[in-house]
Amino acid sequence: MIRVENISHSYGEVQALRDISFEVKKGQIFGLIGPDGAGKTTLIRILTTLILADQGTAFIDGMEVQKEYKKIRSQIGYMPGRFSLYEDLSILENLNLFAAIFGTTLDENYHLIEDIYKQIEPFKHRRAGQLSGGMKQKLALSCAMIHAPNVIFLDEPTTGVDPVSRKEFWQMLKTLKERGITILVSTPYMDEAAMCSEVALIHDGQFLDIDTPEKIISKYKPLLYRAKSSKNNALLKEIRNSGWTKSAYLNGEFVHFTVEDLNDVNKIRVFIQKQEIEIMEFKEVNPSIEDCFMDLMHSPTE
């Protein structure tokens, strides 16, 4: 459904994308996972025909993004990272406007967005600018779906919304996937990778790995430990100063660190205790996608 071939793009001297290639199958949720500035938005804007790549090309449902951009625009849905609907129009007025732009009506395609729209329909006369983050999210997705697209592109749709709204949004995407709609979604939240059929970990305009979340985790090789203290920043500093770690970083309420030799683990524990830092937890753990990302980011490129 989506095929990208050797895409590169620069903004002046800043290389935003570096020789990106991948494919997304029909009915998949494909996740672009990476921090701000990694190149996610640039890639989505190229795929939605908003900007041209410097090198390479891409195809959406067999249509080339430069030559057939008009056809592509009529058959895809796009939800930009920043809320971009008309804030002085109501929910209903925004939906009617977007339906009219694509030559349809809300009544005609109501069934396509019913599961999403019914959650905000009681407030249909409220102006978009007065909606909460979660309601804006649902309205934007409804507008992106009103013309029955085969593919939808979502640029960091859960950024800035509460955890409950994030969970609800991913449930809506799962429902769309079950209908056979192909979804490409970007996010800086590593935990959302588990919701995707396949993910690409992206950093500094390059893919670190592309695979299912399970397979990416299965390829993780370092010995991974986590520690916790009432002073995690001091703990992190001393773990790094110990000289026996391969990497060390904050992960939520813990410090995660990797070692190459199991014998180094006790040496690190003793070293920390000598610094008079109380250790509340210290144990080996299984890696998450975030741990995989950190390992790949600091691994030498072949």
XYZ file of C-alpha atoms in Angstrom:
302
model
C 0.000 0.000 0.000
C 2.897 2.371 0.784
C 6.325 1.989 -0.825
C 9.215 4.363 -0.144
C 12.420 4.174 -2.184
C 15.630 5.929 -1.113
C 14.024 9.149 0.127
C 16.386 11.931 1.220
C 15.546 15.512 2.134
C 17.408 18.536 3.474
C 16.533 21.949 4.867
C 19.573 23.967 3.873
C 22.519 22.277 5.554
C 20.313 20.192 7.842
C 19.824 16.632 6.565
C 16.297 15.706 7.670
C 16.065 12.303 5.939
C 18.874 10.032 4.777
C 18.142 7.351 2.147
C 14.893 6.059 3.686
C 13.271 2.933 2.197
C 10.424 0.776 3.512
C 7.037 -0.754 2.675
C 3.709 -0.827 4.491
C 1.225 -3.586 3.706
C -2.505 -3.015 3.367
C -4.318 -3.047 6.692
C -1.209 -2.484 8.808
C -0.605 0.061 11.524
C 2.951 1.175 10.779
C 4.622 3.280 13.454
C 7.387 5.844 13.011
C 8.932 5.919 16.476
C 11.482 8.534 17.423
C 12.173 11.775 19.291
C 11.406 15.300 18.100
C 13.645 16.293 15.207
C 14.161 12.709 14.023
C 12.539 13.327 10.615
C 9.061 11.889 11.200
C 7.072 14.956 10.123
C 9.226 15.542 7.042
C 8.643 11.966 5.882
C 4.884 12.206 6.408
C 4.723 15.526 4.555
C 6.505 13.943 1.586
C 4.123 10.967 1.589
C 1.076 13.244 1.758
C 2.398 15.257 -1.242
C 2.880 18.464 0.750
C 6.609 18.745 -0.004
C 8.929 17.156 -2.563
C 11.828 14.906 -1.638
C 15.310 15.927 -2.797
C 16.036 12.353 -3.837
C 14.088 9.123 -4.172
C 10.380 8.562 -4.596
C 7.336 6.989 -2.963
C 4.124 5.284 -4.022
C 0.736 5.308 -2.302
C -1.521 2.474 -3.476
C 0.537 2.300 -6.677
C 0.439 6.063 -7.347
C 3.694 8.011 -7.486
C 3.683 10.965 -5.066
C 4.978 13.574 -7.518
C 3.242 12.555 -10.746
C -0.145 11.586 -9.300
C -0.404 13.876 -6.286
C -3.967 15.009 -7.109
C -5.307 11.442 -7.097
C -3.390 10.664 -3.914
C -4.823 13.679 -2.087
C -8.376 12.517 -2.842
C -7.716 9.022 -1.486
C -5.745 9.602 1.723
C -6.555 11.066 5.106
C -4.073 13.310 6.925
C -4.016 14.477 10.531
C -1.137 16.911 11.127
C 0.652 17.156 14.441
C -0.744 20.581 15.189
C -4.515 20.984 15.407
C -5.329 22.669 12.105
C -9.114 22.702 11.842
C -11.130 25.920 11.939
C -11.366 26.869 15.615
C -14.143 29.412 15.059
C -16.352 26.756 13.417
C -18.300 24.180 15.370
C -17.666 20.444 15.300
C -20.553 19.971 12.876
C -19.499 22.876 10.641
C -15.931 21.535 10.363
C -17.202 18.084 9.389
C -19.633 19.460 6.820
C -16.888 21.613 5.333
C -14.426 18.749 4.933
C -17.126 16.485 3.533
C -18.031 19.147 0.943
C -14.374 19.617 -0.049
C -14.216 15.919 -0.945
C -17.579 15.913 -2.724
C -19.559 14.005 -0.107
C -21.789 14.705 2.899
C -21.795 13.835 6.571
C -25.086 11.952 6.153
C -23.687 9.888 3.288
C -20.529 8.810 5.128
C -21.715 8.951 8.721
C -21.203 5.188 9.056
C -17.481 5.616 8.355
C -16.887 7.814 11.398
C -19.787 6.776 13.637
C -17.664 4.995 16.268
C -15.437 8.079 16.626
C -17.932 10.871 16.021
C -20.615 9.616 18.401
C -18.244 10.365 21.294
C -18.286 14.093 20.443
C -21.668 14.349 18.686
C -23.444 15.625 21.843
C -21.208 18.705 21.565
C -21.569 19.141 17.787
C -22.487 22.840 18.076
C -19.470 23.689 20.252
C -16.673 25.623 18.547
C -13.558 23.586 17.822
C -11.378 26.092 19.660
C -13.272 25.364 22.881
C -12.713 21.587 22.811
C -10.400 19.628 25.061
C -7.297 17.977 23.606
C -8.978 14.581 23.425
C -12.087 15.983 21.705
C -9.974 17.903 19.185
C -8.191 14.649 18.446
C -11.466 12.829 17.736
C -12.733 15.683 15.548
C -9.506 15.773 13.532
C -9.637 12.019 12.955
C -13.299 12.253 11.927
C -12.440 14.955 9.371
C -9.548 12.839 8.058
C -11.898 9.853 7.593
C -15.038 11.538 6.240
C -14.210 10.840 2.558
C -13.459 7.097 3.012
C -9.669 7.103 2.489
C -7.735 3.874 1.933
C -4.710 5.188 3.836
C -4.437 7.643 6.715
C -1.348 9.493 7.917
C -1.270 10.651 11.542
C 1.558 12.908 12.709
C 2.038 12.545 16.492
C -1.724 12.392 17.126
C -1.412 11.611 20.854
C 1.099 14.313 21.783
C -0.247 16.604 24.489
C -3.350 14.587 25.387
C -4.076 12.796 28.641
C -3.365 9.046 29.127
C -7.057 8.097 28.932
C -7.477 9.902 25.592
C -4.284 8.239 24.311
C -5.690 4.808 25.140
C -9.050 5.616 23.531
C -7.335 6.912 20.398
C -5.315 3.742 19.899
C -8.469 1.684 20.340
C -10.036 3.736 17.526
C -7.025 3.037 15.307
C -7.321 -0.673 16.046
C -10.951 -0.552 14.883
C -9.937 1.210 11.663
C -7.240 -1.419 11.070
C -9.833 -4.171 11.417
C -11.751 -2.479 8.569
C -8.697 -2.885 6.328
C -7.573 0.748 6.448
C -3.799 1.250 6.271
C -2.433 3.566 8.940
C 0.956 5.266 9.170
C 1.347 6.972 12.544
C 4.287 8.797 14.101
C 4.897 9.150 17.811
C 7.674 10.073 20.258
C 6.131 7.712 22.843
C 8.090 4.471 22.766
C 5.379 2.528 24.625
C 2.985 3.085 21.709
C 5.153 0.873 19.510
C 3.412 -2.163 21.010
C 0.160 -1.023 19.354
C 1.681 -1.208 15.858
C 1.888 -4.099 13.391
C 5.376 -2.974 12.448
C 7.592 -0.068 13.483
C 10.564 1.900 12.221
C 12.838 3.364 14.875
C 14.069 6.669 13.459
C 16.847 8.938 14.703
C 18.639 11.813 12.990
C 16.893 11.125 9.680
C 17.854 7.446 9.552
C 16.080 4.194 10.361
C 17.823 2.292 13.141
C 15.651 -0.791 12.607
C 12.382 -1.851 10.959
C 10.484 -4.871 12.243
C 7.628 -5.961 14.450
C 7.961 -4.704 18.043
C 8.414 -8.288 19.254
C 11.241 -9.028 16.836
C 13.047 -5.779 17.631
C 12.997 -6.682 21.318
C 14.134 -10.252 20.582
C 17.269 -8.890 18.863
C 18.386 -6.986 21.971
C 21.715 -8.408 23.198
C 23.142 -6.388 26.157
C 22.701 -7.386 29.788
C 20.136 -4.864 31.059
C 19.675 -3.819 34.680
C 17.616 -1.212 36.423
C 18.246 0.598 39.677
C 16.238 3.028 41.747
C 17.099 5.546 44.429
C 15.469 8.544 46.042
C 18.151 10.518 44.151
C 18.070 9.059 40.659
C 20.093 11.852 39.030
C 22.953 11.255 41.483
C 22.554 7.506 40.986
C 22.796 7.893 37.213
C 25.931 10.011 37.544
C 27.683 7.460 39.762
C 26.680 4.502 37.590
C 28.246 6.281 34.624
C 31.318 7.168 36.701
C 31.823 3.560 37.756
C 33.508 2.757 34.431
C 31.875 -0.669 34.072
C 28.731 0.225 32.121
C 28.200 0.185 28.391
C 25.361 2.731 28.689
C 23.218 4.317 31.407
C 20.119 6.501 31.144
C 16.919 7.499 32.949
C 13.835 5.458 32.101
C 10.762 6.676 33.951
C 11.340 6.311 37.700
C 14.385 4.061 37.172
C 17.956 4.206 35.939
C 18.605 1.614 33.241
C 22.153 0.513 32.494
C 23.858 -2.156 30.432
C 27.011 -4.160 31.043
C 29.083 -6.478 28.875
C 30.272 -8.721 31.706
C 28.025 -10.163 34.433
C 30.883 -9.821 36.926
C 30.711 -6.041 36.558
C 27.218 -5.898 38.085
C 28.372 -6.498 41.673
C 31.280 -4.109 41.164
C 28.776 -1.377 40.211
C 26.578 -2.100 43.219
C 29.563 -1.886 45.615
C 30.768 1.308 43.904
C 27.361 2.967 44.368
C 27.155 1.970 48.013
C 30.550 3.542 48.640
C 29.107 6.834 47.368
C 26.534 6.597 50.169
C 23.587 6.418 47.774
C 20.699 4.323 49.064
C 19.673 1.650 46.541
C 15.934 0.957 46.634
C 15.948 -1.496 43.725
C 18.670 -3.209 41.712
C 17.839 -6.074 39.344
C 18.043 -7.476 35.828
C 15.064 -6.641 33.586
C 13.728 -7.452 30.141
C 14.177 -4.729 27.510
C 11.426 -2.461 26.200
C 11.327 -0.726 22.827
C 12.888 2.328 24.487
C 15.843 0.212 25.656
C 16.224 -1.150 22.122
C 16.133 2.391 20.726
C 18.819 3.576 23.160
C 21.038 0.615 22.311
C 20.662 1.064 18.554
C 21.174 4.825 18.794
C 24.567 4.354 20.472
C 25.670 1.353 18.399
C 28.258 2.027 15.671
C 26.772 2.001 12.176
C 28.006 -0.715 9.882
